[in-house]
């Protein structure tokens, strides 16, 4: 998403739709982080290479590759070096689960991290608890259960669990019998930090507080943020690629708002200033500016951030943060918490409601969804490292290349990965949730009720309602309010029209019909707002 300017380009604030979900165009963001002094040396291009495309099965001869090393990141002697491997275990990390404000108070919440299913809920004291989403009795999902007196009850046979996963009630057990010790659930450590719930996925290694992310700007007095959650139908690695790719913004998000224009697409310059076993960081900017003025940092396992400082006209230093917290939810699926904050808000952010920014963020994701979903399919089909498939340009794809090379280091410690030179396929196949086609799909996409029309089909991540609204308490409440007012106003319009027919006085007829027209217009406005929050964006140039 992009952020409207204040009085000048140096007074950028976190309010526009494209910057709220992406790295913006090179001239719209200046971020800051604590940089180390490590610098990267450029490697000499390799001019003689025989390269085969795994996708097309074509061969590129040595003569054809003359000069490609000057623009392609793939063509460097670094590819010939021995593979560097880092000590890594994906379970010994903190993963972002949910925005704290959106965790239900009266129901359990089923979530996944890679292929592990977990359930999150609040007990009677409001303490967050996290269990394996599996009842020890007959493996039913606990997330399909209910909360009774702060206990999590499995709705299959009524077993109840509390606190550290201990079973405290089995209705079918004789009164004189003791509850078996094995009747307990596996627990996971969770922490509420800066408005986000994090989970430590290891049940063997104690949680390491030093690994829990902390974002300095979000702790500053007066720091205001706009945050939202989005569930997406493609892998978390592809999501991260997309978020760290500034080159696509002018093309894919052309005219989404005034900060993204396709004529601004141009070569970019990148400099990696830090590269460790836990991520990388660096600067980037427009080639014509001569140096990178924008800053990016990626930290394991899946945190991407942009920070910057700027001085206002009054000389006061202000802070801006763009934060992307990604969670892998199984191959082909991911969940993203987007957080944009600033110490100095623009007037536009104070006027427009939160649901407006959230629906615009959904629009941005939908503009990329077709590309990224197909990219996910190709990676799974080809079963080769990205080096054999991507043509990464130095002037646009440096961060993508760095990310895939980082996965080469740590991928052995993940359930699966697609690295630059290495690959390990998922052992657990992705779960495909089928949704209807035709009229039912169309109606369910516009009807704001969980499950679409009644409960006729499983949630479909291609549907904006299931991607965002069900995860956002604010947007859910707003849609319910719009629905209520739409019905009230529609009823009032009908009643006023009926009265206008019955009355004799022309003056009263005019008043009643005018009032009916106003009620109809207001009802239509409510319907439009509902559609903005639930209908997917479709590019107008596409043939439907």
Short mmCIF file of C-alpha atoms in Angstrom, two decimals:
data_model
loop_
_atom_site.label_atom_id
_atom_site.label_comp_id
_atom_site.label_asym_id
_atom_site.label_seq_id
_atom_site.Cartn_x
_atom_site.Cartn_y
_atom_site.Cartn_z
CA UNK A 1 0.00 0.00 0.00
CA UNK A 2 1.16 3.53 -0.54
CA UNK A 3 1.16 6.52 1.75
CA UNK A 4 -0.06 9.99 0.82
CA UNK A 5 2.45 12.76 1.07
CA UNK A 6 2.24 15.51 3.60
CA UNK A 7 3.61 18.88 2.61
CA UNK A 8 6.67 17.40 0.91
CA UNK A 9 8.14 14.10 -0.18
CA UNK A 10 10.23 14.04 3.00
CA UNK A 11 7.13 14.11 5.16
CA UNK A 12 5.82 10.71 4.13
CA UNK A 13 3.39 9.12 6.58
CA UNK A 14 2.01 5.65 7.00
CA UNK A 15 -1.45 6.19 5.64
CA UNK A 16 -1.68 5.12 2.01
CA UNK A 17 -2.86 1.74 0.74
CA UNK A 18 0.19 0.51 -1.15
CA UNK A 19 2.79 1.26 1.51
CA UNK A 20 0.57 -0.45 4.07
CA UNK A 21 1.30 -3.76 2.33
CA UNK A 22 4.42 -3.31 0.23
CA UNK A 23 7.72 -1.63 -0.06
CA UNK A 24 6.85 1.53 -1.91
CA UNK A 25 8.33 3.03 -4.98
CA UNK A 26 11.90 4.27 -4.55
CA UNK A 27 10.96 7.89 -4.01
CA UNK A 28 8.29 7.29 -1.37
CA UNK A 29 10.02 5.71 1.59
CA UNK A 30 13.17 6.35 3.57
CA UNK A 31 13.66 3.81 6.32
CA UNK A 32 16.27 3.44 9.01
CA UNK A 33 17.72 0.66 11.10
CA UNK A 34 20.89 0.01 13.07
CA UNK A 35 23.38 -0.78 10.36
CA UNK A 36 26.59 -2.67 10.83
CA UNK A 37 29.72 -1.71 9.01
CA UNK A 38 29.88 -4.92 6.99
CA UNK A 39 30.05 -4.18 3.28
CA UNK A 40 29.67 -6.43 0.28
CA UNK A 41 32.17 -6.72 -2.51
CA UNK A 42 30.92 -7.13 -6.05
CA UNK A 43 31.88 -10.28 -7.86
CA UNK A 44 33.15 -10.31 -11.40
CA UNK A 45 30.67 -11.46 -14.03
CA UNK A 46 30.98 -14.89 -15.55
CA UNK A 47 30.92 -14.55 -19.31
CA UNK A 48 31.05 -18.21 -20.36
CA UNK A 49 28.19 -20.32 -19.13
CA UNK A 50 26.07 -23.18 -20.38
CA UNK A 51 22.71 -22.80 -18.65
CA UNK A 52 19.60 -24.92 -19.07
CA UNK A 53 16.12 -23.63 -18.27
CA UNK A 54 14.20 -26.19 -16.24
CA UNK A 55 10.91 -24.61 -17.15
CA UNK A 56 11.35 -24.39 -20.91
CA UNK A 57 14.00 -27.07 -21.42
CA UNK A 58 16.08 -24.71 -23.57
CA UNK A 59 19.82 -24.27 -23.60
CA UNK A 60 21.64 -20.96 -23.47
CA UNK A 61 25.02 -21.12 -25.15
CA UNK A 62 28.19 -19.43 -24.03
CA UNK A 63 27.93 -16.85 -26.78
CA UNK A 64 24.41 -15.92 -25.72
CA UNK A 65 25.49 -15.22 -22.15
CA UNK A 66 28.15 -12.66 -23.09
CA UNK A 67 27.51 -9.67 -20.85
CA UNK A 68 24.63 -11.22 -18.91
CA UNK A 69 26.76 -11.24 -15.78
CA UNK A 70 26.49 -7.49 -15.70
CA UNK A 71 22.74 -7.60 -15.13
CA UNK A 72 21.85 -11.11 -13.88
CA UNK A 73 22.39 -12.05 -10.26
CA UNK A 74 22.45 -15.75 -11.14
CA UNK A 75 25.60 -15.47 -13.20
CA UNK A 76 28.28 -15.02 -10.54
CA UNK A 77 31.19 -17.20 -9.38
CA UNK A 78 29.48 -17.34 -5.99
CA UNK A 79 27.23 -20.08 -7.38
CA UNK A 80 30.28 -22.32 -7.75
CA UNK A 81 31.35 -21.99 -4.14
CA UNK A 82 30.68 -24.71 -1.62
CA UNK A 83 27.32 -24.45 0.08
CA UNK A 84 27.33 -22.65 3.44
CA UNK A 85 25.12 -24.30 6.06
CA UNK A 86 24.03 -22.69 9.33
CA UNK A 87 22.76 -24.36 12.49
CA UNK A 88 18.99 -23.87 12.37
CA UNK A 89 15.87 -25.45 13.82
CA UNK A 90 12.58 -23.90 12.70
CA UNK A 91 10.83 -24.89 15.94
CA UNK A 92 13.24 -22.83 18.04
CA UNK A 93 11.78 -19.56 16.81
CA UNK A 94 8.95 -17.21 17.73
CA UNK A 95 6.17 -17.01 15.14
CA UNK A 96 3.50 -14.27 14.93
CA UNK A 97 0.06 -15.77 15.48
CA UNK A 98 -2.49 -12.96 15.66
CA UNK A 99 -3.10 -9.35 16.59
CA UNK A 100 -3.91 -9.40 20.30
CA UNK A 101 -6.97 -7.21 19.87
CA UNK A 102 -8.51 -9.68 17.40
CA UNK A 103 -8.20 -12.83 19.51
CA UNK A 104 -11.79 -13.91 20.34
CA UNK A 105 -12.86 -13.64 23.97
CA UNK A 106 -15.51 -16.35 23.78
CA UNK A 107 -14.22 -18.98 21.34
CA UNK A 108 -11.04 -20.95 20.52
CA UNK A 109 -9.04 -19.99 17.46
CA UNK A 110 -7.51 -22.65 15.19
CA UNK A 111 -4.17 -21.70 13.63
CA UNK A 112 -1.22 -23.42 11.95
CA UNK A 113 2.55 -22.96 11.80
CA UNK A 114 3.94 -24.85 8.81
CA UNK A 115 1.99 -28.11 9.09
CA UNK A 116 1.45 -28.04 12.87
CA UNK A 117 -2.09 -27.25 13.94
CA UNK A 118 -2.53 -25.35 17.18
CA UNK A 119 -5.42 -23.74 19.05
CA UNK A 120 -5.28 -20.38 20.82
CA UNK A 121 -7.80 -19.17 23.41
CA UNK A 122 -8.28 -16.97 26.47
CA UNK A 123 -9.00 -18.70 29.76
CA UNK A 124 -11.27 -17.41 32.52
CA UNK A 125 -8.60 -14.94 33.68
CA UNK A 126 -7.98 -13.63 30.17
CA UNK A 127 -4.63 -15.44 29.97
CA UNK A 128 -3.65 -16.64 26.51
CA UNK A 129 -3.28 -20.42 26.19
CA UNK A 130 -2.03 -22.43 23.24
CA UNK A 131 -2.41 -26.19 22.74
CA UNK A 132 -1.91 -28.71 20.01
CA UNK A 133 -5.18 -28.67 18.10
CA UNK A 134 -5.98 -32.30 18.79
CA UNK A 135 -8.00 -33.93 21.54
CA UNK A 136 -6.10 -36.90 23.07
CA UNK A 137 -9.35 -38.91 23.11
CA UNK A 138 -10.15 -39.40 19.42
CA UNK A 139 -8.09 -36.65 17.69
CA UNK A 140 -10.98 -34.21 17.17
CA UNK A 141 -9.99 -30.57 16.62
CA UNK A 142 -10.17 -28.60 19.85
CA UNK A 143 -10.57 -25.41 17.81
CA UNK A 144 -14.04 -26.71 16.86
CA UNK A 145 -14.92 -26.77 20.55
CA UNK A 146 -16.17 -24.14 22.96
CA UNK A 147 -15.15 -22.29 26.13
CA UNK A 148 -16.97 -23.17 29.35
CA UNK A 149 -15.98 -21.34 32.54
CA UNK A 150 -12.57 -20.58 31.04
CA UNK A 151 -11.97 -24.20 30.06
CA UNK A 152 -11.56 -25.47 26.51
CA UNK A 153 -14.11 -28.19 25.79
CA UNK A 154 -13.92 -30.68 22.94
CA UNK A 155 -17.35 -30.76 21.37
CA UNK A 156 -17.01 -34.40 20.31
CA UNK A 157 -17.35 -35.99 23.76
CA UNK A 158 -17.13 -33.04 26.13
CA UNK A 159 -13.61 -33.49 27.51
CA UNK A 160 -12.43 -30.24 29.12
CA UNK A 161 -8.89 -28.88 29.43
CA UNK A 162 -7.39 -25.95 31.28
CA UNK A 163 -4.12 -24.21 32.15
CA UNK A 164 -1.14 -26.38 31.32
CA UNK A 165 -3.19 -28.75 29.16
CA UNK A 166 -4.48 -30.97 31.94
CA UNK A 167 -7.84 -32.68 31.38
CA UNK A 168 -10.21 -31.75 34.23
CA UNK A 169 -13.48 -33.28 33.09
CA UNK A 170 -14.59 -36.40 31.20
CA UNK A 171 -18.42 -36.70 31.29
CA UNK A 172 -18.37 -40.41 30.45
CA UNK A 173 -15.95 -41.32 33.26
CA UNK A 174 -17.46 -43.00 36.39
CA UNK A 175 -17.51 -40.76 39.44
CA UNK A 176 -15.10 -43.04 41.32
CA UNK A 177 -12.57 -43.18 38.47
CA UNK A 178 -9.59 -40.87 38.11
CA UNK A 179 -8.83 -39.01 34.90
CA UNK A 180 -5.91 -40.78 33.15
CA UNK A 181 -2.60 -38.87 33.25
CA UNK A 182 -2.27 -39.38 29.49
CA UNK A 183 -5.49 -37.39 28.99
CA UNK A 184 -3.63 -34.12 28.44
CA UNK A 185 -2.75 -31.95 25.48
CA UNK A 186 0.62 -30.69 24.29
CA UNK A 187 1.11 -27.01 25.15
CA UNK A 188 3.05 -24.20 23.48
CA UNK A 189 4.46 -21.07 25.08
CA UNK A 190 2.82 -17.84 23.90
CA UNK A 191 3.71 -14.20 24.55
CA UNK A 192 1.78 -10.99 23.99
CA UNK A 193 4.34 -8.46 22.81
CA UNK A 194 3.58 -5.01 21.40
CA UNK A 195 0.06 -5.98 20.37
CA UNK A 196 1.00 -9.27 18.68
CA UNK A 197 0.66 -12.83 20.03
CA UNK A 198 3.81 -14.91 19.40
CA UNK A 199 4.25 -18.66 19.82
CA UNK A 200 7.42 -20.65 20.57
CA UNK A 201 7.06 -23.83 18.52
CA UNK A 202 9.54 -26.08 20.30
CA UNK A 203 8.22 -28.39 23.02
CA UNK A 204 11.73 -29.65 23.83
CA UNK A 205 13.82 -26.47 24.04
CA UNK A 206 12.72 -23.79 26.54
CA UNK A 207 11.66 -20.47 24.99
CA UNK A 208 14.47 -17.99 24.36
CA UNK A 209 13.29 -14.47 25.24
CA UNK A 210 16.20 -12.92 23.36
CA UNK A 211 14.77 -14.24 20.12
CA UNK A 212 11.39 -12.59 20.66
CA UNK A 213 11.28 -9.63 18.23
CA UNK A 214 11.10 -6.15 19.70
CA UNK A 215 10.42 -3.08 17.58
CA UNK A 216 11.67 0.12 19.15
CA UNK A 217 9.42 2.52 17.28
CA UNK A 218 6.26 0.75 18.40
CA UNK A 219 7.27 1.43 22.01
CA UNK A 220 7.63 5.19 21.47
CA UNK A 221 5.10 7.51 23.17
CA UNK A 222 2.37 8.64 20.81
CA UNK A 223 3.22 6.05 18.17
CA UNK A 224 0.08 5.35 16.11
CA UNK A 225 -0.24 2.27 13.92
CA UNK A 226 -2.70 0.82 11.42
CA UNK A 227 -2.49 -2.97 11.56
CA UNK A 228 -4.34 -5.76 9.80
CA UNK A 229 -4.24 -9.52 9.25
CA UNK A 230 -4.46 -11.28 5.89
CA UNK A 231 -4.58 -15.00 5.10
CA UNK A 232 -3.18 -15.68 1.64
CA UNK A 233 -3.31 -18.61 -0.82
CA UNK A 234 0.41 -18.94 -1.52
CA UNK A 235 3.56 -19.95 0.33
CA UNK A 236 5.14 -17.67 2.92
CA UNK A 237 8.44 -17.60 1.00
CA UNK A 238 6.66 -16.24 -2.07
CA UNK A 239 4.85 -13.72 0.13
CA UNK A 240 8.16 -12.49 1.55
CA UNK A 241 9.64 -12.26 -1.95
CA UNK A 242 6.73 -10.09 -2.97
CA UNK A 243 6.99 -7.81 0.06
CA UNK A 244 10.71 -7.21 -0.45
CA UNK A 245 10.33 -6.47 -4.17
CA UNK A 246 10.03 -2.71 -4.78
CA UNK A 247 10.41 -3.07 -8.55
CA UNK A 248 6.94 -4.53 -9.12
CA UNK A 249 5.01 -1.77 -7.34
CA UNK A 250 4.75 0.78 -10.20
CA UNK A 251 3.55 -1.93 -12.62
CA UNK A 252 1.34 -4.24 -10.57
CA UNK A 253 -0.19 -1.44 -8.46
CA UNK A 254 -0.38 1.24 -11.13
CA UNK A 255 -2.82 3.97 -10.04
CA UNK A 256 -3.99 2.06 -6.99
CA UNK A 257 -3.34 5.48 -5.52
CA UNK A 258 -1.29 8.44 -6.71
CA UNK A 259 2.06 7.10 -5.43
CA UNK A 260 2.24 4.10 -7.80
CA UNK A 261 2.59 4.88 -11.52
CA UNK A 262 3.89 2.52 -14.17
CA UNK A 263 5.93 5.29 -15.81
CA UNK A 264 8.02 5.34 -12.61
CA UNK A 265 9.31 1.80 -13.25
CA UNK A 266 13.10 2.12 -13.56
CA UNK A 267 16.42 0.46 -12.63
CA UNK A 268 17.18 0.33 -8.92
CA UNK A 269 20.45 0.12 -7.02
CA UNK A 270 20.96 -2.18 -4.02
CA UNK A 271 23.68 -2.56 -1.39
CA UNK A 272 23.73 -5.36 1.16
CA UNK A 273 25.18 -3.90 4.35
CA UNK A 274 24.63 -6.90 6.61
CA UNK A 275 24.45 -10.63 5.97
CA UNK A 276 24.19 -13.16 8.83
CA UNK A 277 22.80 -16.62 9.48
CA UNK A 278 19.62 -14.96 10.71
CA UNK A 279 18.96 -12.66 7.79
CA UNK A 280 20.25 -9.66 5.92
CA UNK A 281 19.82 -5.90 5.60
CA UNK A 282 20.71 -3.16 3.16
CA UNK A 283 19.83 -0.05 1.22
CA UNK A 284 18.17 0.50 -2.13
CA UNK A 285 17.07 3.39 -4.28
CA UNK A 286 16.67 4.68 -7.79
CA UNK A 287 19.67 4.30 -10.06
CA UNK A 288 19.42 7.89 -11.20
CA UNK A 289 19.78 9.07 -7.58
CA UNK A 290 23.18 7.36 -7.41
CA UNK A 291 22.71 5.69 -4.03
CA UNK A 292 20.17 3.85 -1.95
CA UNK A 293 18.06 6.04 0.29
CA UNK A 294 15.70 3.30 1.47
CA UNK A 295 16.46 0.65 4.08
CA UNK A 296 15.29 -2.93 4.48
CA UNK A 297 15.88 -5.63 7.10
CA UNK A 298 14.89 -9.29 7.11
CA UNK A 299 15.20 -11.36 10.30
CA UNK A 300 14.55 -15.07 10.83
CA UNK A 301 12.19 -16.69 10.71
CA UNK A 302 9.88 -14.39 8.76
CA UNK A 303 10.06 -10.73 9.86
CA UNK A 304 10.55 -7.93 7.34
CA UNK A 305 10.73 -4.31 8.44
CA UNK A 306 11.38 -0.77 7.24
CA UNK A 307 12.05 2.13 9.63
CA UNK A 308 12.94 5.73 9.08
CA UNK A 309 13.37 9.03 10.85
CA UNK A 310 12.38 12.42 9.49
CA UNK A 311 12.28 15.94 10.79
CA UNK A 312 9.17 18.06 10.54
CA UNK A 313 9.07 21.74 9.76
CA UNK A 314 9.25 22.39 13.49
CA UNK A 315 12.55 20.49 13.71
CA UNK A 316 11.03 17.69 15.78
CA UNK A 317 12.23 14.21 14.88
CA UNK A 318 9.49 11.78 13.88
CA UNK A 319 9.58 8.04 13.32
CA UNK A 320 7.98 5.77 10.77
CA UNK A 321 7.81 1.95 10.65
CA UNK A 322 6.58 -0.52 8.09
CA UNK A 323 6.44 -4.02 9.54
CA UNK A 324 5.51 -7.33 7.88
CA UNK A 325 5.11 -10.35 10.16
CA UNK A 326 4.69 -13.50 8.06
CA UNK A 327 3.66 -16.92 9.29
CA UNK A 328 3.90 -20.12 7.22
CA UNK A 329 0.58 -21.97 7.45
CA UNK A 330 1.40 -24.97 5.29
CA UNK A 331 2.69 -25.25 1.74
CA UNK A 332 0.65 -23.00 -0.51
CA UNK A 333 -0.76 -20.88 2.34
CA UNK A 334 0.47 -18.10 4.63
CA UNK A 335 -0.76 -15.46 7.05
CA UNK A 336 0.52 -11.90 7.23
CA UNK A 337 0.23 -9.26 9.94
CA UNK A 338 0.82 -5.84 8.38
CA UNK A 339 1.71 -2.99 10.70
CA UNK A 340 2.40 0.60 9.68
CA UNK A 341 2.99 3.23 12.30
CA UNK A 342 4.16 6.80 12.69
CA UNK A 343 4.57 9.36 15.45
CA UNK A 344 3.11 12.11 13.26
CA UNK A 345 -0.13 11.28 11.51
CA UNK A 346 -1.40 13.01 8.39
CA UNK A 347 -4.87 14.61 8.48
CA UNK A 348 -6.07 11.99 5.97
CA UNK A 349 -5.42 9.13 8.41
CA UNK A 350 -7.41 10.90 11.09
CA UNK A 351 -10.41 11.43 8.80
CA UNK A 352 -10.75 8.12 6.96
CA UNK A 353 -11.95 5.11 8.99
CA UNK A 354 -9.83 2.05 9.69
CA UNK A 355 -11.96 -0.22 7.48
CA UNK A 356 -11.12 1.96 4.46
CA UNK A 357 -7.40 1.30 4.84
CA UNK A 358 -8.01 -2.40 5.44
CA UNK A 359 -10.11 -2.84 2.30
CA UNK A 360 -7.52 -0.97 0.26
CA UNK A 361 -4.84 -3.30 1.60
CA UNK A 362 -6.96 -6.24 0.44
CA UNK A 363 -7.11 -4.69 -3.01
CA UNK A 364 -3.32 -4.51 -3.18
CA UNK A 365 -2.97 -8.19 -2.29
CA UNK A 366 -5.57 -9.13 -4.88
CA UNK A 367 -3.64 -7.31 -7.57
CA UNK A 368 -0.71 -9.70 -6.99
CA UNK A 369 -2.65 -12.82 -6.07
CA UNK A 370 -2.85 -14.35 -9.54
CA UNK A 371 0.88 -13.95 -10.13
CA UNK A 372 1.92 -15.34 -6.77
CA UNK A 373 -0.46 -18.29 -6.76
CA UNK A 374 0.77 -19.37 -10.18
CA UNK A 375 4.37 -18.90 -9.03
CA UNK A 376 3.65 -21.26 -6.14
CA UNK A 377 2.24 -23.85 -8.55
CA UNK A 378 5.29 -23.68 -10.83
CA UNK A 379 7.73 -24.13 -7.94
CA UNK A 380 5.86 -27.23 -6.79
CA UNK A 381 5.63 -28.61 -10.30
CA UNK A 382 9.22 -28.05 -11.42
CA UNK A 383 10.83 -29.27 -8.17
CA UNK A 384 14.13 -27.47 -8.79
CA UNK A 385 15.89 -24.58 -6.98
CA UNK A 386 15.02 -21.04 -7.95
CA UNK A 387 18.43 -20.62 -9.61
CA UNK A 388 17.15 -22.87 -12.38
CA UNK A 389 13.91 -20.91 -12.80
CA UNK A 390 14.45 -17.26 -11.94
CA UNK A 391 16.26 -14.62 -13.99
CA UNK A 392 17.06 -12.28 -11.12
CA UNK A 393 18.23 -8.84 -12.21
CA UNK A 394 20.76 -6.87 -10.22
CA UNK A 395 18.68 -3.76 -10.85
CA UNK A 396 15.46 -5.15 -9.34
CA UNK A 397 15.78 -8.55 -7.60
CA UNK A 398 18.68 -8.33 -5.17
CA UNK A 399 16.56 -8.88 -2.06
CA UNK A 400 14.82 -11.87 -3.64
CA UNK A 401 18.19 -13.43 -4.43
CA UNK A 402 19.49 -12.72 -0.92
CA UNK A 403 16.40 -14.31 0.62
CA UNK A 404 16.67 -17.51 -1.44
CA UNK A 405 20.40 -17.75 -0.67
CA UNK A 406 19.61 -17.36 3.02
CA UNK A 407 17.25 -20.31 2.66
CA UNK A 408 20.17 -22.31 1.25
CA UNK A 409 21.87 -21.82 4.63
CA UNK A 410 18.96 -22.74 6.87
CA UNK A 411 16.56 -24.73 4.69
CA UNK A 412 17.83 -28.04 6.10
CA UNK A 413 16.24 -26.99 9.40
CA UNK A 414 12.81 -26.29 7.89
CA UNK A 415 9.95 -28.67 7.01
CA UNK A 416 10.56 -27.72 3.38
CA UNK A 417 12.25 -24.95 1.44
CA UNK A 418 12.98 -23.58 -2.02
CA UNK A 419 16.45 -22.07 -1.98
CA UNK A 420 18.67 -20.53 -4.61
CA UNK A 421 20.77 -23.69 -5.03
CA UNK A 422 19.00 -26.20 -2.77
CA UNK A 423 15.50 -27.56 -2.34
CA UNK A 424 13.57 -29.89 -0.05
CA UNK A 425 9.96 -30.64 -0.95
CA UNK A 426 7.13 -30.74 1.59
CA UNK A 427 6.58 -34.15 3.13
CA UNK A 428 3.03 -33.22 4.01
CA UNK A 429 0.97 -32.30 0.91
CA UNK A 430 -1.05 -29.10 1.06
CA UNK A 431 -4.69 -29.38 2.05
CA UNK A 432 -6.95 -28.15 -0.73
CA UNK A 433 -10.22 -26.69 0.50
CA UNK A 434 -12.73 -26.83 -2.33
CA UNK A 435 -15.18 -24.02 -2.94
CA UNK A 436 -18.15 -23.91 -5.32
CA UNK A 437 -18.15 -22.30 -8.74
CA UNK A 438 -20.70 -20.26 -10.62
CA UNK A 439 -23.68 -18.62 -8.94
CA UNK A 440 -23.03 -19.97 -5.43
CA UNK A 441 -19.41 -18.78 -5.47
CA UNK A 442 -20.46 -15.37 -6.73
CA UNK A 443 -23.11 -14.93 -4.08
CA UNK A 444 -20.93 -16.20 -1.26
CA UNK A 445 -18.22 -13.72 -2.22
CA UNK A 446 -20.62 -10.81 -1.70
CA UNK A 447 -22.63 -12.08 1.26
CA UNK A 448 -20.88 -11.13 4.51
CA UNK A 449 -21.51 -14.21 6.62
CA UNK A 450 -18.99 -16.81 7.77
CA UNK A 451 -19.31 -19.79 5.50
CA UNK A 452 -20.81 -17.74 2.68
CA UNK A 453 -24.44 -18.74 2.17
CA UNK A 454 -25.13 -20.56 5.40
CA UNK A 455 -22.43 -23.22 5.79
CA UNK A 456 -22.50 -24.70 2.30
CA UNK A 457 -18.77 -24.78 1.73
CA UNK A 458 -15.38 -24.41 3.37
CA UNK A 459 -13.72 -20.97 3.58
CA UNK A 460 -12.07 -19.98 0.32
CA UNK A 461 -8.87 -17.92 0.55
CA UNK A 462 -9.58 -16.42 -2.85
CA UNK A 463 -12.47 -14.63 -1.14
CA UNK A 464 -11.68 -11.31 0.57
CA UNK A 465 -14.09 -12.03 3.38
CA UNK A 466 -12.25 -15.19 4.42
CA UNK A 467 -8.80 -13.70 3.83
CA UNK A 468 -9.28 -10.69 6.05
CA UNK A 469 -12.69 -9.87 7.51
CA UNK A 470 -13.07 -12.99 9.68
CA UNK A 471 -9.65 -12.22 11.18
CA UNK A 472 -10.43 -8.55 11.89
CA UNK A 473 -12.80 -7.72 14.72
CA UNK A 474 -13.07 -4.11 13.57
CA UNK A 475 -14.07 -4.91 9.98
CA UNK A 476 -16.45 -7.66 11.10
CA UNK A 477 -18.27 -5.23 13.39
CA UNK A 478 -18.35 -2.55 10.71
CA UNK A 479 -19.92 -4.92 8.17
CA UNK A 480 -22.55 -6.00 10.71
CA UNK A 481 -23.34 -2.34 11.38
CA UNK A 482 -23.60 -1.53 7.67
CA UNK A 483 -25.86 -4.56 7.20
CA UNK A 484 -28.13 -3.41 10.04
CA UNK A 485 -28.35 0.15 8.75
CA UNK A 486 -28.92 -1.02 5.19
CA UNK A 487 -31.93 -3.05 6.32
CA UNK A 488 -33.29 -0.23 8.50
CA UNK A 489 -32.92 2.38 5.75
CA UNK A 490 -34.37 0.08 3.08
CA UNK A 491 -37.37 -0.60 5.29
CA UNK A 492 -37.77 3.10 5.99
CA UNK A 493 -37.64 3.88 2.25
CA UNK A 494 -40.39 1.35 1.56
CA UNK A 495 -42.55 2.68 4.41
CA UNK A 496 -42.13 6.30 3.33
CA UNK A 497 -42.99 5.42 -0.26
CA UNK A 498 -46.13 3.65 0.91
CA UNK A 499 -47.15 6.68 2.99
CA UNK A 500 -46.54 8.95 0.01
CA UNK A 501 -49.00 6.88 -1.99
CA UNK A 502 -51.64 7.08 0.72
CA UNK A 503 -51.50 10.80 1.55
CA UNK A 504 -53.50 13.30 -0.50
CA UNK A 505 -51.46 16.46 0.00
CA UNK A 506 -48.96 17.08 -2.78
CA UNK A 507 -46.66 18.83 -0.35
CA UNK A 508 -46.55 15.79 1.94
CA UNK A 509 -46.10 13.49 -1.05
CA UNK A 510 -43.02 15.47 -2.07
CA UNK A 511 -41.59 15.42 1.46
CA UNK A 512 -42.19 11.68 1.91
CA UNK A 513 -40.83 10.75 -1.52
CA UNK A 514 -37.79 12.94 -0.96
CA UNK A 515 -37.20 11.27 2.39
CA UNK A 516 -37.61 7.84 0.78
CA UNK A 517 -35.06 8.77 -1.86
CA UNK A 518 -32.59 9.87 0.81
CA UNK A 519 -33.10 6.61 2.73
CA UNK A 520 -32.60 4.61 -0.48
CA UNK A 521 -29.40 6.51 -1.25
CA UNK A 522 -28.11 5.92 2.28
CA UNK A 523 -28.99 2.20 2.04
CA UNK A 524 -27.12 2.03 -1.27
CA UNK A 525 -24.11 3.71 0.37
CA UNK A 526 -24.16 1.04 3.10
CA UNK A 527 -24.34 -1.68 0.45
CA UNK A 528 -21.39 -0.10 -1.36
CA UNK A 529 -19.36 -0.06 1.85
CA UNK A 530 -20.18 -3.76 2.40
CA UNK A 531 -19.06 -4.58 -1.13
CA UNK A 532 -15.83 -2.62 -0.63
CA UNK A 533 -15.04 -4.84 2.35
CA UNK A 534 -16.12 -8.18 0.86
CA UNK A 535 -15.77 -8.06 -2.95
CA UNK A 536 -12.49 -8.91 -4.65
CA UNK A 537 -10.68 -6.46 -6.91
CA UNK A 538 -10.74 -7.45 -10.58
CA UNK A 539 -8.53 -5.77 -13.15
CA UNK A 540 -10.67 -4.01 -15.75
CA UNK A 541 -8.51 -5.13 -18.69
CA UNK A 542 -9.23 -8.81 -18.00
CA UNK A 543 -11.87 -10.62 -20.03
CA UNK A 544 -14.47 -12.10 -17.70
#
